[in-house]
Each structure stands twice: as C-alpha cells, then as structure tokens.
Amino acid sequence: MRSVTQLALVAGAAAQVFEAPFALHRGDILDHPLPSVSKRNTFEPCAEVSQLWAAQVAQLSRPGAAPAQIRVPAKRAYECLLSVPVDSAGDLKEIDELKAYLQYQSTLPWLKAGVKGQIEPLDIIANLDIIADGIKKKSYKSDYDVQLSIRQLLDKAGDFHLQYIPDITNVFQFARPTGVLVSISTDGLALPKIYLFSDLPKTATGNIAASAITKINGQNATEVLQKLSEGTKYHDADTRYNTVFPNPALDALGTDSGGLSYAHYVYAGPTTTFTFENGTEKTIDNIAVIPSIFDFKQVSDGASFFKAFCSGPQAVLKPSGSGTPSATPKATSTQRPSAVATPTSLGLPGYPTPQFLQSSKKVSGYYLGDSYKDTAVLAIPAFSPSSIDSKYPDSTTGGFIETQALLQKFFADAVKAGKKKLVIDLRGNGGGTIDMGFELFKQLFPTIEPYGAARYRAHEAFHYYSALVADVALEGDDKDGKIGMDWDDADYGIQSTFLWSNILDKNLQKYKSYKDYYGPQTINGDSFTSLRRYNFSNNLGGHTLSASLTGYNQFKNIKTQPFQSDDIVIIQDGFCGSTCAIFAELMRVQGKVQTVAIGGRPQNAPMQGVGGSKGSQRLGMDALYQFAERTIKIAEALDGIAVANKLNQTAVGKIYNAEQIFVRTTPPPTGSLILGAVNSLNNQRMNDTTDTPLEFQYEAADCRLFYTTATYLDPVNMWKAVWEAKWGKGKCVPGSTGDKTAIGVLENKSTFGSKSGNAQQTNADGQPIESTGAASPISVSSVVATFAAMAAFVMMI
Ligand SMILES: *[C@@H]1O[C@H](CO)[C@@H](O)[C@H](O)[C@H]1NC(C)=O
Ligand SMILES: *[C@@H]1O[C@H](CO)[C@@H](O)[C@H](O)[C@H]1NC(C)=O
Ligand SMILES: *[C@@H]1O[C@H](CO)[C@@H](O)[C@H](O)[C@H]1NC(C)=O
Ligand SMILES: *[C@@H]1O[C@H](CO)[C@@H](O)[C@H](O)[C@H]1NC(C)=O
Ligand SMILES: *[C@@H]1O[C@H](CO)[C@@H](O)[C@H](O)[C@H]1NC(C)=O
Ligand SMILES: *[C@@H]1O[C@H](CO)[C@@H](O)[C@H](O)[C@H]1NC(C)=O
C-alpha cells in the first residue's frame, strides 16, 4: 500500500495557507522575449506548445545560457488545454472519491446557506454532482474544463484550507509578465486609484505623478480586478481585492504571489490592455510559464498531453532531470532573484534595524523613533517560524522555542526601556503553527486562559477513526506487537488530540465519556462533535511534546502583562487566516484589542481584518487517507479481519480505496500523495449560542486606512500612520469606523480610539462625508534601501 513517508507538519499543529506547487512569486518571471513558431503547418495547439518548449530547452541547455524559464503565449497554452479530451470514466470516479474526502470539511452546511451580503451560498457536494451530470451529458469539451470546474468550485468557498489541485491545472502558470499594479490613495483616506507599480515614486517621500489606470481591456479597471480576484480563496471581497496587488509584508519575505493580478491557473485572455487617465493605452502579452518538471517531448496533441501529465506521478520529470533548465518558478519561498541586492542578513529588506529577528525572518521586533519613542512594533507576516538549529528534533519545534524566547526577551526589554505601546503588524499573515498563535496571546495576556474551542464535523469515517484511537488507548502499549502500525504517535495516534481523553470540554473539564466528547450534536442541520479545547498543560496536539506555552508547566509563573489592551493595536490586510485568525479572535474577544484594516476596494466603508480561513485546523487529504488506513489496519489487528472487512464497506473504505484522486493530482515532489486539504475544525466564539463558525460572522476592523506611497514603500510609515489613527491626530477612512461588529464599539459603544476627533464623520443624512484629505503627520524616514529593493524587482519583470 501507499505510505506517507514525510508529512510536512503534524496534523495537530498546522493551520496555514497552502501554496500550490509552482505558484509564481513576484520576481519569478524573467524578462525575455516570448517565443513564436516560425512555420505553422497544421494548427494543433499542443504540438505548437511542444515545439516552443523544445526550442527553449535546446537554447537553455547551451553552456553559459542565461537562467530563464520556459514560457509560451497564454492563448496557445489555453487552446492546448482545451484540446485535451474528457476522461469521463476517470473524472466521475474522481468526483465520487473527492466527495468522500470532503465529508471532513467542517463548514459544509454554512457554505450551503451562505451569509447575506457577505458569502454567496455554495453547496459543494451538490455542485460536484452537477459537474458529474455535465460529464455524463457530455457538456464538457475538454478535461481541463472539468478539472478547472472542480478546482474553482472549492476555491469559491473562500476558505484557503479547502483545496484540491488537479494535475492539468498545474502544467501552465498563467501570468501577465509586466504591469504589476498598486492601489494608492493620496493621503490614506481618499479613495485609492490603480497605478502601475513601476510608476511609484523613487522614494517614499514622493507622490505618484503618473496617470492612474482607469480601464483594463476596455472595462472599468476596479471592476475587472474585483472579478479577477474572485478566484482567490478568501471569503472577504476587500481581502480578495488586496490579493491582486503586491503585499509589501510578504514581498519582504519573498513569498508574495500577488501583483500578477490573478489566480495563475486561470486563463485571463491573450493580452492585457491598460487605459490611463491621460488617454494612453498600453498592451501586454499574457504568458503561460511551464515549470521545468513538465516534459513535453511526447506531447503532440491533447490526447498525448493527457497521457504525459494526467495519468499519475510517473509521468513527470524528476526535478534533477537533465536537459531541462534549472531556473524555474520555485515552490520554496525564501529565495529571491539574485538581482535583488538588499543584504537580507541585516533584516527584512526595506525594514529598519530590528531589535530581534527570528532566524527564518517570520517574526521581528522594532522600536519606533522620533515622537513615537514609547512604541514597540512586532512584524509577523507568518506564524510559521522555522529554525535550523540542530538542537531541536525538527525545524517547527525549533522555530517555536526560538521565537518564544525571543518574544519573552523583547517584551521584557521593551517594558524595561519604558515602552508603553505596541503595534502588531500582521499584514500578509496566512497562519502557521497553531501553538504560535496561542503562545503570542499568552505572552501578551498571561492571566487569561485562551478559549479557542472548536468542533469537527461528525460523520461516519471520522467516527470510526475516533473510536479506533479510543480502542487503541484502552489496549495500552503494544508490547506483543499486535497493533504493529504507528499507534502511539503525536500526529494521529494516542498521544494526539484525536484521543478524546487528551483534550478538554468547553469548560476545560475532562469529558465524562467518549460519547460526551464525540456527540454528535445537531447544529445547522448537520452533525458535529462537542466543543473541544486544548489542555495546554499536556502539550498534546501541538507543535511537540518537548515545549510548553507561556503560562503552563515550566512557564506557569509568568504573570506580567507587558501592555494594556488599549495600548496595543493590530494591523491587518485581510490575508490573516488560520493560526492568524485564531490569534486575532483571542486578541479581539478576550484581549479587547482594536484593529486597523489596510486597503481593500475603493469605498468609504468598514473592512474586515481577517479575510482568510477562520477554521482552526487544516488537514491534508493525505492525513484523511492515513486515518482510513489506520482504522482498517489497526481494527484488523485488534478485532479481526471480519471487522476490517465491514469497515471496508463504510465511508472509511471509500476513503481508503480511492485511486483516481491519487492519479489526478500527480503531485510533484512535495512529499504528499494527494494535493488537497480540508478545513477540519470550526473555530467557535465564547458564549455564542448560535454556534456559527467564525468564518460566517462578519467582523469589521475598528478603522481602515488605504495605502499611500509612503506607507506602501516603508513599513515604518505604516506603523506611524496606524499609531496616529489609534492614539494621535490621525483619522480613519470616512465611514470605516463605528460598525456594530467592531470590538471598540461592542466594548465601549464608541468609535475608534478615545478621541472625539476620530468619531465617524457623517452629514445630516447619516452618510459618510468624503475626506478632504488631511494627511496624518507622518515623519518620513529614509527609504532608500526599501526602494532599491523594490526597484530591483521592477527591472526584473
Ligand atoms: C500616460 O500615463 C502613463 C502612466 O503614467 C505613462 O506611461 C504615459 O507615458 C503617459 N502618456 C502621456 C502621453 O503622457
Ligand atoms: C468603476 O467601478 C467602481 C466600482 O463599481 C465604481 O465605484 C467607479 O465609479 C467606476 N468607475 C468609473 C469610471 O465608472
Ligand atoms: C491537563 O494535562 C495535565 C498534564 O497531563 C494534567 O495533569 C491535567 O489533569 C489535565 N487537565 C485536566 C482538566 O484534565
Ligand atoms: C474602553 O474604554 C476604556 C476607557 O477609555 C479603555 O481603557 C478600553 O481599552 C476601551 N476598550 C476598547 C475595546 O476600546
Ligand atoms: C475493500 O473494498 C474494496 C473496494 O470496495 C475492494 O476492492 C477490496 O478488495 C476490499 N478489501 C477487503 C479486504 O475486503
Ligand atoms: C462568556 O460568559 C461568561 C459567563 O457569563 C463570562 O464570564 C465571559 O466574560 C463571557 N465571555 C465573553 C467573551 O463574552
């Protein structure tokens, strides 16, 4: 049977955005001319792509050839995809199997109902049946259309934990090679306009002199970008709008995939035409990048394309395969093009000298200068710090322990140095290690017990697996070797949170019985397990057995709160999700800390700070397969073959015996078997009698600001602008404060900050008054380094 040798992160510990293999980052697309075929005999798009591929491979393998990547005209790639015949039998089997795995998706009934004005109703299972019907009725012209429909269906859920990436959607990465865009306001309050990134001024002190983009392909530019962003897996429209522009925080880490303006598996036309306010037009050829792993040698038409790339893992090249270029859009996140000269060893490019910098640069701390000397800043673009220190059993544990110590010291030093205020910049943060979110909260509020209660969807396969783990625990150790399989591990076995007696109920009490833990309870017409909370004193289900959170075990005597709630402010841009959403919920509901949201659609309205998945656990489909495998194998060992055979007839067997989804995700060397995942845990709010998962609750930030050139190009300016809005003379975007869901309003029935000058400005009809643009008094620091880094990007693309 298959075996999952290396799971990147243990199930209990991971909650973060998953990046598809070959996702393009800014700076990945090199500037060389788009090839074309000199002579076209008969028009066979895949043959033409293959020919273009071969010519480039030949050229690139010449000694001394410049690093480059294989690219073809977007239209040709798209036509090739459309010529791939539908594999009706295989696709129907795939959909059937996928439905079995998706039983683990914890939000199905809420997605189905939607939230008025916020989340469109989406019945995932019914839609898969509709796709299957379409296949039976032969309404799909190509296999690409089928697989694209499946991938887009799941992405439409706006939950980046929910994902399934069919092979055929991964062969070409569509991109617009130049013409990266930004959305910039003159003063942070006036509605922003769209500009070319390359039209940004050379320093953060400058204003954009260039002409704004009013139309894209002849249509309203804002609306086109909103439409393109619909395919990005966020549940909030302002967040989705932010994804089409480079994210400065992620750009500094080298992991930004925005700025290319659309989900790269979706074809967005042969060209892009911008119309500027001054009337000028500029047209760019869209391209498709072919990652070097894909070998087109045998491809001459749609059918041979299918044979090469859609029939299982054996079809793709080994990454070290000879004769293919080595420079490719890479899945690793830390590399940046070498032309970006900023010495990263000094810190994040464009950021000031840090007080501390975690070794993977995911967490860093700063002190502000000038008239903001009483303020410390934490920049956390991801909750996934890793460490290469060999002291630790793995890089995740090492990263946790390293970061915990750095944060403890940073807060202690800050208090000692008389810092009174803290700005936490979570821009770009798509989550990470679950414990990291709880840890930061505990360091800030050591006397508060974090809530973080959650539920699984209760269904047949999960029930048998949960019951099996309970049986194994009763069996005790495996001295006689009867169980055989890995049964005592911290990922899925009896040391994990999948054993009911390892976790606690919503009141932090032990469950009385398995039934008390598992339920199921009927909520919103579906079945769920009881609310569950972590027992942070036993370390189970977290990063590791070898580290404790602040406030527990060896750290239980830490009781000093470094900052008061009202002296903390959080910056978010909607990317926040997963572990970041867990942290944001704790800070908002239990810490009573306010948030400023950045960017979004050009409108005078509130904005949510958390637009990513608010679920509190992502389980890869590999893990779901493993659950099924263990259930059947261990049941056989404990209870005999008859029981195992019976389980094989249930939903467990459906998951265990799946074949086609393994074939059709043809995972490139990512260490996984199936490129897919579900959101497995619904995060719930304390005292919420409606039992609505957080993702389906609208939560406005307390204030909103748009980017200016100054705050876009220099994070220090961003921090100062937010400081001014919260504690100083700054204002928020008109109409953005005072929403009834903002924590400041819920707590104090007032608007953002404590000043009357910041109350929502409305006219006699209660309509927000357009800002006249009184800029925040930001003192602009030197940004030469920042801009040098950004400019290097511009030259690259
Ligand atoms: C119009 O604006 C664009 C973008 O700033 C610029 O590239 C172009 O040169 C301008 N055209 C004219 C005629 O000034
Ligand atoms: C473009 O669309 C946006 C959003 O619908 C709208 O607010 C704006 O007025 C439109 N611009 C023009 C020039 O029509
Ligand atoms: C939590 O775990 C610790 C350590 O294993 C244990 O001593 C404690 O009893 C547990 N808490 C509850 C309420 O069961
Ligand atoms: C409510 O007001 C008090 C007193 O001004 C302040 O200390 C507290 O932080 C405020 N809470 C929120 C959530 O704004
Ligand atoms: C389990 O079920 C699958 C498919 O239904 C079947 O092919 C397989 O032989 C069964 N295995 C056992 C051990 O019953
Ligand atoms: C939830 O209810 C309990 C008991 O009434 C209360 O102590 C707690 O503060 C409430 N929590 C929130 C977030 O409202």
mmCIF file of C-alpha atoms in Angstrom, residues 479-728:
data_model
loop_
_atom_site.group_PDB
_atom_site.id
_atom_site.type_symbol
_atom_site.label_atom_id
_atom_site.label_comp_id
_atom_site.label_asym_id
_atom_site.label_seq_id
_atom_site.Cartn_x
_atom_site.Cartn_y
_atom_site.Cartn_z
ATOM 1 C CA LYS A 479 4.263 -4.990 23.770
ATOM 2 C CA ASP A 480 3.040 -8.037 21.902
ATOM 3 C CA GLY A 481 3.321 -6.174 18.604
ATOM 4 C CA LYS A 482 -0.317 -6.905 17.801
ATOM 5 C CA ILE A 483 -1.089 -3.386 16.566
ATOM 6 C CA GLY A 484 2.052 -3.049 14.554
ATOM 7 C CA MET A 485 1.299 0.268 12.900
ATOM 8 C CA ASP A 486 2.415 3.536 14.382
ATOM 9 C CA TRP A 487 -0.203 3.842 17.099
ATOM 10 C CA ASP A 488 1.397 5.913 19.867
ATOM 11 C CA ASP A 489 2.470 8.954 17.881
ATOM 12 C CA ALA A 490 1.603 12.586 18.493
ATOM 13 C CA ASP A 491 0.271 13.154 14.980
ATOM 14 C CA TYR A 492 -2.637 10.722 14.721
ATOM 15 C CA GLY A 493 -2.167 8.157 17.463
ATOM 16 C CA ILE A 494 -2.897 8.017 21.166
ATOM 17 C CA GLN A 495 -0.648 10.949 22.003
ATOM 18 C CA SER A 496 -2.585 13.189 19.658
ATOM 19 C CA THR A 497 -5.701 15.290 20.195
ATOM 20 C CA PHE A 498 -7.576 12.608 18.277
ATOM 21 C CA LEU A 499 -7.739 10.672 21.525
ATOM 22 C CA TRP A 500 -10.734 12.048 23.404
ATOM 23 C CA SER A 501 -9.149 11.826 26.844
ATOM 24 C CA ASN A 502 -6.244 14.078 25.784
ATOM 25 C CA ILE A 503 -8.408 17.138 25.333
ATOM 26 C CA LEU A 504 -10.940 19.052 27.362
ATOM 27 C CA ASP A 505 -14.512 20.212 27.054
ATOM 28 C CA LYS A 506 -15.585 23.831 26.668
ATOM 29 C CA ASN A 507 -15.245 24.410 30.413
ATOM 30 C CA LEU A 508 -11.759 22.877 30.486
ATOM 31 C CA GLN A 509 -13.076 19.774 32.220
ATOM 32 C CA LYS A 510 -12.382 16.188 31.257
ATOM 33 C CA TYR A 511 -15.103 14.586 29.147
ATOM 34 C CA LYS A 512 -17.120 12.048 31.035
ATOM 35 C CA SER A 513 -17.018 9.526 28.223
ATOM 36 C CA TYR A 514 -16.266 9.026 24.557
ATOM 37 C CA LYS A 515 -19.905 9.774 23.825
ATOM 38 C CA ASP A 516 -19.690 13.018 25.798
ATOM 39 C CA TYR A 517 -16.747 14.005 23.570
ATOM 40 C CA TYR A 518 -17.928 12.769 20.210
ATOM 41 C CA GLY A 519 -21.598 13.642 20.420
ATOM 42 C CA PRO A 520 -22.754 14.019 17.782
ATOM 43 C CA GLN A 521 -24.745 17.182 18.207
ATOM 44 C CA THR A 522 -27.061 18.532 15.547
ATOM 45 C CA ILE A 523 -26.141 22.062 14.533
ATOM 46 C CA ASN A 524 -27.473 23.858 11.495
ATOM 47 C CA GLY A 525 -28.992 20.611 10.273
ATOM 48 C CA ASP A 526 -25.710 18.716 10.315
ATOM 49 C CA SER A 527 -23.731 16.631 12.834
ATOM 50 C CA PHE A 528 -20.809 17.887 14.880
ATOM 51 C CA THR A 529 -18.649 16.731 17.745
ATOM 52 C CA SER A 530 -18.832 18.516 21.099
ATOM 53 C CA LEU A 531 -16.820 21.675 21.624
ATOM 54 C CA ARG A 532 -13.216 20.793 22.361
ATOM 55 C CA ARG A 533 -10.350 22.782 23.831
ATOM 56 C CA TYR A 534 -6.672 22.070 24.176
ATOM 57 C CA ASN A 535 -5.175 21.181 27.515
ATOM 58 C CA PHE A 536 -2.063 23.319 27.213
ATOM 59 C CA SER A 537 -0.577 21.661 30.270
ATOM 60 C CA ASN A 538 -0.151 18.366 28.465
ATOM 61 C CA ASN A 539 1.341 19.712 25.215
ATOM 62 C CA LEU A 540 -0.632 17.191 23.186
ATOM 63 C CA GLY A 541 -1.740 18.033 19.721
ATOM 64 C CA GLY A 542 0.538 20.996 19.480
ATOM 65 C CA HIS A 543 3.914 21.551 17.994
ATOM 66 C CA THR A 544 5.668 18.966 20.035
ATOM 67 C CA LEU A 545 5.831 17.174 23.325
ATOM 68 C CA SER A 546 9.040 18.977 24.162
ATOM 69 C CA ALA A 547 7.918 22.579 24.529
ATOM 70 C CA SER A 548 5.404 24.382 26.704
ATOM 71 C CA LEU A 549 3.408 27.517 26.141
ATOM 72 C CA THR A 550 3.961 30.583 28.281
ATOM 73 C CA GLY A 551 1.694 30.285 31.299
ATOM 74 C CA TYR A 552 1.937 26.495 31.593
ATOM 75 C CA ASN A 553 4.295 23.943 33.075
ATOM 76 C CA GLN A 554 7.784 25.430 33.468
ATOM 77 C CA PHE A 555 6.437 28.828 32.373
ATOM 78 C CA LYS A 556 3.422 28.853 34.640
ATOM 79 C CA ASN A 557 4.783 31.582 36.889
ATOM 80 C CA ILE A 558 4.955 34.177 34.132
ATOM 81 C CA LYS A 559 2.121 36.527 35.047
ATOM 82 C CA THR A 560 3.238 40.008 33.988
ATOM 83 C CA GLN A 561 1.212 41.590 31.242
ATOM 84 C CA PRO A 562 3.587 43.808 29.235
ATOM 85 C CA PHE A 563 0.986 46.166 27.668
ATOM 86 C CA GLN A 564 -2.555 47.268 28.448
ATOM 87 C CA SER A 565 -5.240 46.341 25.905
ATOM 88 C CA ASP A 566 -5.769 49.896 24.818
ATOM 89 C CA ASP A 567 -2.025 50.368 24.322
ATOM 90 C CA ILE A 568 -1.952 47.653 21.673
ATOM 91 C CA VAL A 569 -3.159 47.963 18.087
ATOM 92 C CA ILE A 570 -3.179 45.320 15.356
ATOM 93 C CA ILE A 571 -2.635 45.966 11.643
ATOM 94 C CA GLN A 572 -4.264 43.588 9.194
ATOM 95 C CA ASP A 573 -4.850 43.489 5.463
ATOM 96 C CA GLY A 574 -7.361 40.653 5.280
ATOM 97 C CA PHE A 575 -4.750 37.997 4.473
ATOM 98 C CA CYS A 576 -4.985 36.955 8.111
ATOM 99 C CA GLY A 577 -6.398 33.459 8.430
ATOM 100 C CA SER A 578 -5.852 30.125 10.070
ATOM 101 C CA THR A 579 -3.462 30.452 13.038
ATOM 102 C CA CYS A 580 -3.549 34.212 12.469
ATOM 103 C CA ALA A 581 -7.344 34.072 12.752
ATOM 104 C CA ILE A 582 -7.067 32.065 15.985
ATOM 105 C CA PHE A 583 -4.757 34.757 17.371
ATOM 106 C CA ALA A 584 -6.945 37.591 16.077
ATOM 107 C CA GLU A 585 -10.023 36.092 17.743
ATOM 108 C CA LEU A 586 -8.226 35.772 21.090
ATOM 109 C CA MET A 587 -6.893 39.328 20.862
ATOM 110 C CA ARG A 588 -10.242 40.766 19.850
ATOM 111 C CA VAL A 589 -12.713 38.902 22.043
ATOM 112 C CA GLN A 590 -10.585 38.150 25.091
ATOM 113 C CA GLY A 591 -7.849 40.793 24.817
ATOM 114 C CA LYS A 592 -10.226 43.594 23.707
ATOM 115 C CA VAL A 593 -7.558 44.872 21.327
ATOM 116 C CA GLN A 594 -8.521 47.015 18.347
ATOM 117 C CA THR A 595 -7.536 46.550 14.728
ATOM 118 C CA VAL A 596 -6.821 48.768 11.742
ATOM 119 C CA ALA A 597 -7.502 47.201 8.340
ATOM 120 C CA ILE A 598 -5.445 48.307 5.339
ATOM 121 C CA GLY A 599 -6.509 48.624 1.717
ATOM 122 C CA GLY A 600 -9.425 46.865 0.078
ATOM 123 C CA ARG A 601 -11.895 48.050 -2.527
ATOM 124 C CA PRO A 602 -12.044 51.800 -3.116
ATOM 125 C CA GLN A 603 -15.050 52.566 -0.968
ATOM 126 C CA ASN A 604 -15.897 54.505 2.171
ATOM 127 C CA ALA A 605 -16.958 51.596 4.330
ATOM 128 C CA PRO A 606 -15.706 49.373 7.136
ATOM 129 C CA MET A 607 -13.392 46.496 6.248
ATOM 130 C CA GLN A 608 -12.738 43.127 7.873
ATOM 131 C CA GLY A 609 -9.229 42.409 9.114
ATOM 132 C CA VAL A 610 -9.494 38.641 8.769
ATOM 133 C CA GLY A 611 -10.362 37.535 5.239
ATOM 134 C CA GLY A 612 -8.606 34.162 5.269
ATOM 135 C CA SER A 613 -9.856 30.866 6.608
ATOM 136 C CA LYS A 614 -11.053 31.225 10.185
ATOM 137 C CA GLY A 615 -11.049 27.475 10.715
ATOM 138 C CA SER A 616 -8.573 26.285 13.302
ATOM 139 C CA GLN A 617 -7.086 23.245 11.608
ATOM 140 C CA ARG A 618 -6.150 22.238 8.090
ATOM 141 C CA LEU A 619 -5.908 18.535 7.372
ATOM 142 C CA GLY A 620 -4.227 17.434 4.185
ATOM 143 C CA MET A 621 -6.053 14.724 2.258
ATOM 144 C CA ASP A 622 -3.009 12.542 2.945
ATOM 145 C CA ALA A 623 -3.926 12.683 6.639
ATOM 146 C CA LEU A 624 -7.502 11.666 5.854
ATOM 147 C CA TYR A 625 -6.169 8.728 3.873
ATOM 148 C CA GLN A 626 -3.969 7.798 6.823
ATOM 149 C CA PHE A 627 -6.906 7.942 9.214
ATOM 150 C CA ALA A 628 -8.740 5.458 6.983
ATOM 151 C CA GLU A 629 -5.704 3.224 6.586
ATOM 152 C CA ARG A 630 -5.151 3.095 10.343
ATOM 153 C CA THR A 631 -8.806 2.486 11.032
ATOM 154 C CA ILE A 632 -8.883 -0.576 8.809
ATOM 155 C CA LYS A 633 -5.396 -1.936 9.581
ATOM 156 C CA ILE A 634 -5.495 -1.464 13.328
ATOM 157 C CA ALA A 635 -9.084 -2.718 13.551
ATOM 158 C CA GLU A 636 -7.921 -5.845 11.783
ATOM 159 C CA ALA A 637 -5.115 -6.284 14.326
ATOM 160 C CA LEU A 638 -7.351 -5.665 17.326
ATOM 161 C CA ASP A 639 -10.687 -7.057 16.224
ATOM 162 C CA GLY A 640 -10.026 -9.399 13.353
ATOM 163 C CA ILE A 641 -10.494 -9.495 9.598
ATOM 164 C CA ALA A 642 -14.296 -9.646 9.716
ATOM 165 C CA VAL A 643 -14.432 -6.221 11.370
ATOM 166 C CA ALA A 644 -11.882 -4.838 8.938
ATOM 167 C CA ASN A 645 -13.926 -6.113 6.006
ATOM 168 C CA LYS A 646 -17.006 -4.475 7.426
ATOM 169 C CA LEU A 647 -15.189 -1.164 7.813
ATOM 170 C CA ASN A 648 -14.075 -1.553 4.219
ATOM 171 C CA GLN A 649 -17.750 -1.314 3.232
ATOM 172 C CA THR A 650 -18.248 2.005 5.015
ATOM 173 C CA ALA A 651 -17.135 5.589 4.340
ATOM 174 C CA VAL A 652 -13.754 4.531 5.763
ATOM 175 C CA GLY A 653 -13.351 2.083 2.882
ATOM 176 C CA LYS A 654 -14.396 4.738 0.382
ATOM 177 C CA ILE A 655 -11.529 6.922 1.513
ATOM 178 C CA TYR A 656 -9.075 4.053 1.842
ATOM 179 C CA ASN A 657 -9.799 2.539 -1.567
ATOM 180 C CA ALA A 658 -9.745 5.796 -3.509
ATOM 181 C CA GLU A 659 -7.495 5.661 -6.552
ATOM 182 C CA GLN A 660 -8.320 8.346 -9.038
ATOM 183 C CA ILE A 661 -7.643 11.350 -6.804
ATOM 184 C CA PHE A 662 -4.133 9.991 -6.268
ATOM 185 C CA VAL A 663 -3.688 9.742 -10.026
ATOM 186 C CA ARG A 664 -5.221 13.106 -10.872
ATOM 187 C CA THR A 665 -3.268 15.328 -8.541
ATOM 188 C CA THR A 666 0.040 13.931 -9.829
ATOM 189 C CA PRO A 667 1.864 15.573 -7.004
ATOM 190 C CA PRO A 668 5.181 16.995 -7.947
ATOM 191 C CA PRO A 669 7.864 16.352 -5.342
ATOM 192 C CA THR A 670 6.046 17.881 -2.399
ATOM 193 C CA GLY A 671 6.130 14.737 -0.286
ATOM 194 C CA SER A 672 2.373 14.340 -0.451
ATOM 195 C CA LEU A 673 0.154 11.804 -2.171
ATOM 196 C CA ILE A 674 -2.880 13.949 -2.853
ATOM 197 C CA LEU A 675 -2.681 17.683 -3.445
ATOM 198 C CA GLY A 676 -5.724 18.560 -1.434
ATOM 199 C CA ALA A 677 -6.869 19.548 2.025
ATOM 200 C CA VAL A 678 -9.912 20.403 4.080
ATOM 201 C CA ASN A 679 -10.714 22.760 6.896
ATOM 202 C CA SER A 680 -11.353 20.251 9.634
ATOM 203 C CA LEU A 681 -12.100 22.359 12.726
ATOM 204 C CA ASN A 682 -14.680 25.122 13.090
ATOM 205 C CA ASN A 683 -13.409 27.767 15.474
ATOM 206 C CA GLN A 684 -16.193 28.966 17.748
ATOM 207 C CA ARG A 685 -16.729 32.116 19.766
ATOM 208 C CA MET A 686 -17.066 32.067 23.515
ATOM 209 C CA ASN A 687 -20.735 32.217 24.606
ATOM 210 C CA ASP A 688 -22.026 32.107 21.018
ATOM 211 C CA THR A 689 -25.400 30.448 21.359
ATOM 212 C CA THR A 690 -25.875 30.322 17.576
ATOM 213 C CA ASP A 691 -22.853 28.022 17.158
ATOM 214 C CA THR A 692 -21.810 29.791 13.987
ATOM 215 C CA PRO A 693 -18.221 29.114 12.880
ATOM 216 C CA LEU A 694 -16.249 32.362 12.932
ATOM 217 C CA GLU A 695 -15.819 32.408 9.180
ATOM 218 C CA PHE A 696 -19.525 33.104 8.823
ATOM 219 C CA GLN A 697 -19.599 36.016 11.235
ATOM 220 C CA TYR A 698 -18.880 39.473 9.889
ATOM 221 C CA GLU A 699 -16.313 41.306 11.998
ATOM 222 C CA ALA A 700 -15.315 44.805 10.965
ATOM 223 C CA ALA A 701 -11.977 46.210 11.977
ATOM 224 C CA ASP A 702 -12.201 49.341 14.134
ATOM 225 C CA CYS A 703 -10.691 51.587 11.466
ATOM 226 C CA ARG A 704 -9.464 51.411 7.908
ATOM 227 C CA LEU A 705 -6.653 53.125 6.034
ATOM 228 C CA PHE A 706 -5.645 52.957 2.396
ATOM 229 C CA TYR A 707 -2.036 52.735 1.289
ATOM 230 C CA THR A 708 -0.171 55.893 0.320
ATOM 231 C CA THR A 709 3.202 55.761 -1.441
ATOM 232 C CA ALA A 710 4.790 56.482 1.959
ATOM 233 C CA THR A 711 3.028 53.693 3.849
ATOM 234 C CA TYR A 712 3.323 51.279 0.931
ATOM 235 C CA LEU A 713 7.050 51.716 0.461
ATOM 236 C CA ASP A 714 8.126 51.948 4.106
ATOM 237 C CA PRO A 715 6.637 49.871 6.928
ATOM 238 C CA VAL A 716 7.754 52.477 9.489
ATOM 239 C CA ASN A 717 5.397 54.981 7.863
ATOM 240 C CA MET A 718 2.602 52.407 8.033
ATOM 241 C CA TRP A 719 3.214 51.857 11.747
ATOM 242 C CA LYS A 720 3.240 55.601 12.428
ATOM 243 C CA ALA A 721 0.054 56.173 10.417
ATOM 244 C CA VAL A 722 -1.725 53.481 12.416
ATOM 245 C CA TRP A 723 -0.303 54.933 15.649
ATOM 246 C CA GLU A 724 -1.724 58.328 14.720
ATOM 247 C CA ALA A 725 -5.128 56.851 13.902
ATOM 248 C CA LYS A 726 -5.297 54.969 17.193
ATOM 249 C CA TRP A 727 -3.590 57.319 19.633
ATOM 250 C CA GLY A 728 -2.818 60.567 17.819
#
